[in-house]
PDB file of C-alpha atoms and ligand atoms in Angstrom:
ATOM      1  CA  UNK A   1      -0.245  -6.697 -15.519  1.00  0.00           C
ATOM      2  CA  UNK A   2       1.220  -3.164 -16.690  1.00  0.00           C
ATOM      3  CA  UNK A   3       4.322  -4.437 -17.419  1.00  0.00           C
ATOM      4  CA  UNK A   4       3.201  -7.085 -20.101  1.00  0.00           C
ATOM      5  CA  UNK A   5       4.132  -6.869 -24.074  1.00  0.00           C
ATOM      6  CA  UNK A   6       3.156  -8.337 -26.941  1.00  0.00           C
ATOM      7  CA  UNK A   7       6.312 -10.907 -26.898  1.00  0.00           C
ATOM      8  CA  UNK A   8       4.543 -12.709 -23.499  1.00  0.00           C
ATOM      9  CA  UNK A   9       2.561 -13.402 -25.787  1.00  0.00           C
ATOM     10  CA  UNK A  10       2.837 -17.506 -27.112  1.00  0.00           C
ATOM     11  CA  UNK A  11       1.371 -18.948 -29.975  1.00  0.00           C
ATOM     12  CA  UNK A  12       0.769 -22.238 -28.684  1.00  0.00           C
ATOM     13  CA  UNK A  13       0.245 -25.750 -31.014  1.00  0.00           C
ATOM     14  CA  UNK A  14      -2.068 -27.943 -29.144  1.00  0.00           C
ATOM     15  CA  UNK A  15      -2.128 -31.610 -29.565  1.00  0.00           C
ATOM     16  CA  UNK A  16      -4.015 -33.325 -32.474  1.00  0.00           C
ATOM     17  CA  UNK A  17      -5.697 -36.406 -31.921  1.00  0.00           C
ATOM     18  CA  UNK A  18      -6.623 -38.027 -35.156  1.00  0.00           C
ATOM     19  CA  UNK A  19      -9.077 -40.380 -35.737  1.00  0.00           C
ATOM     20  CA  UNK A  20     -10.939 -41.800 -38.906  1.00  0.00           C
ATOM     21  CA  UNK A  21     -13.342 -39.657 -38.042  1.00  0.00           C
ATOM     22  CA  UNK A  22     -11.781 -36.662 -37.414  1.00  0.00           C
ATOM     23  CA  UNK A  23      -9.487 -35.064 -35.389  1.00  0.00           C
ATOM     24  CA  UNK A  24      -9.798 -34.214 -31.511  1.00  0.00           C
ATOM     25  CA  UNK A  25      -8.334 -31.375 -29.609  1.00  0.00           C
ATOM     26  CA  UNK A  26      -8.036 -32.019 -25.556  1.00  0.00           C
ATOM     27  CA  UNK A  27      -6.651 -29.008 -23.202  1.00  0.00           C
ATOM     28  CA  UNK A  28      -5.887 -29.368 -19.679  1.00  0.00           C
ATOM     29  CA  UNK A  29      -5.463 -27.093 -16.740  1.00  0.00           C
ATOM     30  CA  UNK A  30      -1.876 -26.174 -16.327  1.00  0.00           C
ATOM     31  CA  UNK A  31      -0.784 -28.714 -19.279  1.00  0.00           C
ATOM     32  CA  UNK A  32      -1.334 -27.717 -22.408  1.00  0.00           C
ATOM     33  CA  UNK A  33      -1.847 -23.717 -21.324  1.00  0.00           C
ATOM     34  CA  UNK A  34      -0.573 -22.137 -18.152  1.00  0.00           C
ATOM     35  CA  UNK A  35      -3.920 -21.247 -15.559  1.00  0.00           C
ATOM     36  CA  UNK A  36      -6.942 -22.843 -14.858  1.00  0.00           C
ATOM     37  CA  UNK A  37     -10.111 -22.452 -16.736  1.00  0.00           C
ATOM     38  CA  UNK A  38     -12.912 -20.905 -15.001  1.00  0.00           C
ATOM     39  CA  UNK A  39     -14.934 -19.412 -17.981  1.00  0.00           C
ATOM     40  CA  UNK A  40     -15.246 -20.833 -21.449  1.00  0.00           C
ATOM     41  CA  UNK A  41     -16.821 -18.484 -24.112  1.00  0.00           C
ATOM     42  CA  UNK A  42     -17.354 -18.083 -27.998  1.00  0.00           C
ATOM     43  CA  UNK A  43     -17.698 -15.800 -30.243  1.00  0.00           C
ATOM     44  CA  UNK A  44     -20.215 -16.391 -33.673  1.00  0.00           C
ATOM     45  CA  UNK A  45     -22.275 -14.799 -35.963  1.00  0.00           C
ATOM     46  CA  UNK A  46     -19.580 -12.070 -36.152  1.00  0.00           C
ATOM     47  CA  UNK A  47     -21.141 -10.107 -39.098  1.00  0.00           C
ATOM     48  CA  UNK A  48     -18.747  -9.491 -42.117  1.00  0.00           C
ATOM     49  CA  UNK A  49     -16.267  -6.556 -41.677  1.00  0.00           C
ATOM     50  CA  UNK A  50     -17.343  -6.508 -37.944  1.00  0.00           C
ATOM     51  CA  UNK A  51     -14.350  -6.295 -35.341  1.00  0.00           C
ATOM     52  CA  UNK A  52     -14.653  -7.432 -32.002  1.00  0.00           C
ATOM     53  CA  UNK A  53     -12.908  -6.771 -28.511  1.00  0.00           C
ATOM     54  CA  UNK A  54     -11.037  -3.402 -28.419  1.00  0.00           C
ATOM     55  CA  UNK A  55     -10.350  -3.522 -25.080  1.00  0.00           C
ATOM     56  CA  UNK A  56      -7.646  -5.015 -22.394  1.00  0.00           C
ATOM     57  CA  UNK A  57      -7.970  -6.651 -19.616  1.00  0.00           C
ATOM     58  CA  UNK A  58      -6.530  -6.079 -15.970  1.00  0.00           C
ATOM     59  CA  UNK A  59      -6.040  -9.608 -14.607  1.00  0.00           C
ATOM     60  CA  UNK A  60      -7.493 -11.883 -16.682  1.00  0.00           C
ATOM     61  CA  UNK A  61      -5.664 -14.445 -18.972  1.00  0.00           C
ATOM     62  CA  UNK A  62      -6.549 -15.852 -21.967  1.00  0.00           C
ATOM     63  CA  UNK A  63      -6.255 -18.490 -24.485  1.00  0.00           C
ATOM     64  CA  UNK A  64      -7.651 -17.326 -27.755  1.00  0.00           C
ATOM     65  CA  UNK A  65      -8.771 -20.464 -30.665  1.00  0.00           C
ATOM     66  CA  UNK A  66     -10.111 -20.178 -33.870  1.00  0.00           C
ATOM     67  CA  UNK A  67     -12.629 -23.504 -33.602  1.00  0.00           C
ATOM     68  CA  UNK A  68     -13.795 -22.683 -36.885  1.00  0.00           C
ATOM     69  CA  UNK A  69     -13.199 -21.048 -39.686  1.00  0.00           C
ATOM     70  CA  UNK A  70     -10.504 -17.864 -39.239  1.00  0.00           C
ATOM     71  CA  UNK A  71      -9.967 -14.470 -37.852  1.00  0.00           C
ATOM     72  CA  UNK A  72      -7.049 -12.152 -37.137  1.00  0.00           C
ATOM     73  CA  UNK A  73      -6.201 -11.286 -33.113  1.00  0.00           C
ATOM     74  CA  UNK A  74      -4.131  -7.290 -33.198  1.00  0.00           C
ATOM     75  CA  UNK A  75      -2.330  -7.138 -30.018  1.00  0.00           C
ATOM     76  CA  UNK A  76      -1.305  -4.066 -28.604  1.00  0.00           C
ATOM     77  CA  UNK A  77       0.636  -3.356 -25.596  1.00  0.00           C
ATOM     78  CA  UNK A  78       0.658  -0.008 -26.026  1.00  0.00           C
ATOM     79  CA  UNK A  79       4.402   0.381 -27.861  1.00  0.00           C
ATOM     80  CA  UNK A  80       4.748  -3.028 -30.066  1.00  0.00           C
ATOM     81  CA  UNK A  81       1.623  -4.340 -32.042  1.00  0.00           C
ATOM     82  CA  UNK A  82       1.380  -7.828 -32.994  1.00  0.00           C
ATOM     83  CA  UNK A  83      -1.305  -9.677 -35.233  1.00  0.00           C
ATOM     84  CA  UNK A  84      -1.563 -13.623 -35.150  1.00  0.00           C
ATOM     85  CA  UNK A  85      -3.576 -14.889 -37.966  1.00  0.00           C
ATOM     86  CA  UNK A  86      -5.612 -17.889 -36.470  1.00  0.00           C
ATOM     87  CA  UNK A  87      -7.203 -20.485 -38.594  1.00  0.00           C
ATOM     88  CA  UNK A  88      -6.691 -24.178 -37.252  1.00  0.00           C
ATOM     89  CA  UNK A  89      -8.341 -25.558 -34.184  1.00  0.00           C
ATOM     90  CA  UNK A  90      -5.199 -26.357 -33.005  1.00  0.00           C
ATOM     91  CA  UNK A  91      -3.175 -23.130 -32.457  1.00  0.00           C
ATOM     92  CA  UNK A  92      -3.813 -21.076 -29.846  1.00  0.00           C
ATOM     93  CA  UNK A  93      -2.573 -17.666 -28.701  1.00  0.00           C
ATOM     94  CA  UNK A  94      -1.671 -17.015 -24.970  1.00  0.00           C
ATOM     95  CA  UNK A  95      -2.421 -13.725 -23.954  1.00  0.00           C
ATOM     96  CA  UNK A  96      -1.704 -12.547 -20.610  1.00  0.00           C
ATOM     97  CA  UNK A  97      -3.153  -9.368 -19.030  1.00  0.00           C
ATOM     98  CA  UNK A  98      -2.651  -5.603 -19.727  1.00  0.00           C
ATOM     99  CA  UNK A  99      -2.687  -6.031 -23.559  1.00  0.00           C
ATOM    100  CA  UNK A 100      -5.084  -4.325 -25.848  1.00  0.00           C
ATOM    101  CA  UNK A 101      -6.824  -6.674 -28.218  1.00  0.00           C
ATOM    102  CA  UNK A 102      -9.032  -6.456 -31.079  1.00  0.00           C
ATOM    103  CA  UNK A 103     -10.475  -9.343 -33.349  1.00  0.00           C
ATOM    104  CA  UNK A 104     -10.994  -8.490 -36.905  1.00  0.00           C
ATOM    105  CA  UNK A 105     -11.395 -10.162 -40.695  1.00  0.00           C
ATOM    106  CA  UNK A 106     -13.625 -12.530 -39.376  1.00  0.00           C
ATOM    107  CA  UNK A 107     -14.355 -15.183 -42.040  1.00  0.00           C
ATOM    108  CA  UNK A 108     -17.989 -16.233 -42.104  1.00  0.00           C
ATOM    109  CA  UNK A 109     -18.859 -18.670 -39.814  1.00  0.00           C
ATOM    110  CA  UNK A 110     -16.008 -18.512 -38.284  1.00  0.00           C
ATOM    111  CA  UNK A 111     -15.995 -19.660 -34.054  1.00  0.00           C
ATOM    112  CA  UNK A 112     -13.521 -17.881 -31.671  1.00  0.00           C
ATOM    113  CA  UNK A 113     -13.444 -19.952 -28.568  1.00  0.00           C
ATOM    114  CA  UNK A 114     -12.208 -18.294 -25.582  1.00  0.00           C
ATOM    115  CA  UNK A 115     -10.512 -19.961 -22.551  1.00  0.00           C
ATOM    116  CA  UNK A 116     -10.397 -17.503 -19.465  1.00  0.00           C
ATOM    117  CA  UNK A 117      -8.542 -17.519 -16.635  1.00  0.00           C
ATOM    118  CA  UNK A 118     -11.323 -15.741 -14.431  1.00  0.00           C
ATOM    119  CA  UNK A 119     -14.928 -15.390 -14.707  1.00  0.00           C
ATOM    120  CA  UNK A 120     -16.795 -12.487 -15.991  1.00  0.00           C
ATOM    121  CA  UNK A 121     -16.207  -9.525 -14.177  1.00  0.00           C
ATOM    122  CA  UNK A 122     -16.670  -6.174 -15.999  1.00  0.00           C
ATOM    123  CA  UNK A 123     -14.174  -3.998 -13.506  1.00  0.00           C
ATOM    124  CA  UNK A 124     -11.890  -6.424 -15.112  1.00  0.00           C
ATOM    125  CA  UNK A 125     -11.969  -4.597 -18.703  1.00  0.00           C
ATOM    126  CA  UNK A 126     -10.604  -1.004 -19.700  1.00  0.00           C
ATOM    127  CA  UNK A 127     -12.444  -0.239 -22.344  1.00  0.00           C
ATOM    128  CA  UNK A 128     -10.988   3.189 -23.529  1.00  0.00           C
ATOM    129  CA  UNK A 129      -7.620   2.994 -25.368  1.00  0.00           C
ATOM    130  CA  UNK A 130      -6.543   6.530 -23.613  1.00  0.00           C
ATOM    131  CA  UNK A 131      -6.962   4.935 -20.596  1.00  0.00           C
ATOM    132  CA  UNK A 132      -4.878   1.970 -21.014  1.00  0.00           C
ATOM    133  CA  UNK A 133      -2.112   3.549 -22.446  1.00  0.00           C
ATOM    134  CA  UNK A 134      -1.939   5.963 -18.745  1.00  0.00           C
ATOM    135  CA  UNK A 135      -2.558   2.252 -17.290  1.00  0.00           C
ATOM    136  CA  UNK A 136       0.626   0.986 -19.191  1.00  0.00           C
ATOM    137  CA  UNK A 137       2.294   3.835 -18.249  1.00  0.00           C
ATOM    138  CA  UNK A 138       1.831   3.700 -14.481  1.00  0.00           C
ATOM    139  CA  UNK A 139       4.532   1.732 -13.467  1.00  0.00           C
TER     140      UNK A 139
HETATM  141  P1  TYD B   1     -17.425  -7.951 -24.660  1.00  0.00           P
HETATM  142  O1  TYD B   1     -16.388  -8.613 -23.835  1.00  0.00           O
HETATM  143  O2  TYD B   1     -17.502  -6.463 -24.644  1.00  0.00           O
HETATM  144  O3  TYD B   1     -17.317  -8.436 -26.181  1.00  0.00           O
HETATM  145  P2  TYD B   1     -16.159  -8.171 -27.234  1.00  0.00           P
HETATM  146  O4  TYD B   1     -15.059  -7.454 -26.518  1.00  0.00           O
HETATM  147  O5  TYD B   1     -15.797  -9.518 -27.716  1.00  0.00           O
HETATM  148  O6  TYD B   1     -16.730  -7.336 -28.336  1.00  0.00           O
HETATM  149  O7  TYD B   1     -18.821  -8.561 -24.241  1.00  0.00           O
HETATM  150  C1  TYD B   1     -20.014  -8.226 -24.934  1.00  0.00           C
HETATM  151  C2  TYD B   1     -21.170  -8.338 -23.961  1.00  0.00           C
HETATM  152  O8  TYD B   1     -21.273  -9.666 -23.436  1.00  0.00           O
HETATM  153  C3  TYD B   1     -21.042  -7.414 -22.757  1.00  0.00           C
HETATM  154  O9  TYD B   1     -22.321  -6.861 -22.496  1.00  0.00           O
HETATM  155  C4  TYD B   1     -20.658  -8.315 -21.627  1.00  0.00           C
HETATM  156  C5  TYD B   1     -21.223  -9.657 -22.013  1.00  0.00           C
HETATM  157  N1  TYD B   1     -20.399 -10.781 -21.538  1.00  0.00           N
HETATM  158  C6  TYD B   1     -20.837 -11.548 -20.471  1.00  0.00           C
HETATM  159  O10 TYD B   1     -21.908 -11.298 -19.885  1.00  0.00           O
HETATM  160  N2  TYD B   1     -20.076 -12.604 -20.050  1.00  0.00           N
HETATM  161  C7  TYD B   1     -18.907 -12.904 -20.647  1.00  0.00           C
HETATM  162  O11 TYD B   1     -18.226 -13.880 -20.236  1.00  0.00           O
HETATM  163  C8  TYD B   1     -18.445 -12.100 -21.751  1.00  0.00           C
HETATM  164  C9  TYD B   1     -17.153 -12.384 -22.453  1.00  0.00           C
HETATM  165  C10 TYD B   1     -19.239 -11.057 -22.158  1.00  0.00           C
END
């Protein structure tokens, strides 16, 4: 998605069940975020002062939690940066493709869960910024 920008971007509140014994989040396909789910992943044991993810993505679409603890998500779409601080298991931030992201102030033992519209395919990423930014401006 070339034409993408930080403001297609959603911050999304996700329904809290609440029980006695805690509180339950559910998300369905096409309900509660807008693609199917083909590849769940999470990130842990992020080392203090580490950042994660500096790179964008061509098709994929994603759905970005903090499941524990908190971390901040920089978007980038190459004129307009945006950073969403996430730090409750329900909020989520929609990201569609051909943004630049990077994951950073990790608190420890902190859980980013990852919903992903495609599975794993590295000719999916562009991992140099230079590149992306000639990617962004290809249209
Ligand atoms: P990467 O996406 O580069 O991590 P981050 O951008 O969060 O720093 O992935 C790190 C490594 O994990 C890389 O070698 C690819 C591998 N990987 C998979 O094999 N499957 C996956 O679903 C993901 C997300 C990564």
């Amino acid at each position: 998605m070339k034409r993408s920008t930080v403001f297609n971007c959603t911050l999304l509140q996700l329904p809290r069940i609440s029980t006695p014994g805690g509180n339950i989040t559910a998300i369905n396909n096409g309900i509660e975020i807008p693609f199917d789910v083909q590849r769940v992943y999470y990130l842990y044991d992020v080392p203090g002062g580490e950042s994660r993810g500096g790179h964008a993505h061509k098709i994929l679409e994603q759905v970005i939690i903090a499941a524990s603890g908190s971390f901040d998500l920089q978007i980038d779409d190459g004129k307009v940066k945006r950073t969403f601080t996430l730090s409750r298991p329900y909020m989520g931030v929609y990201m569609p493709a051909g943004l630049w992201r990077e994951l950073d102030n990790f608190s420890s033992g902190a859980i980013c869960l990852v919903l992903a519209s495609e599975e794993y395919d590295a000719a999916d990423y562009i991992r140099e910024y230079s590149e992306f930014k000639n990617y962004k401006h290809e249209v």
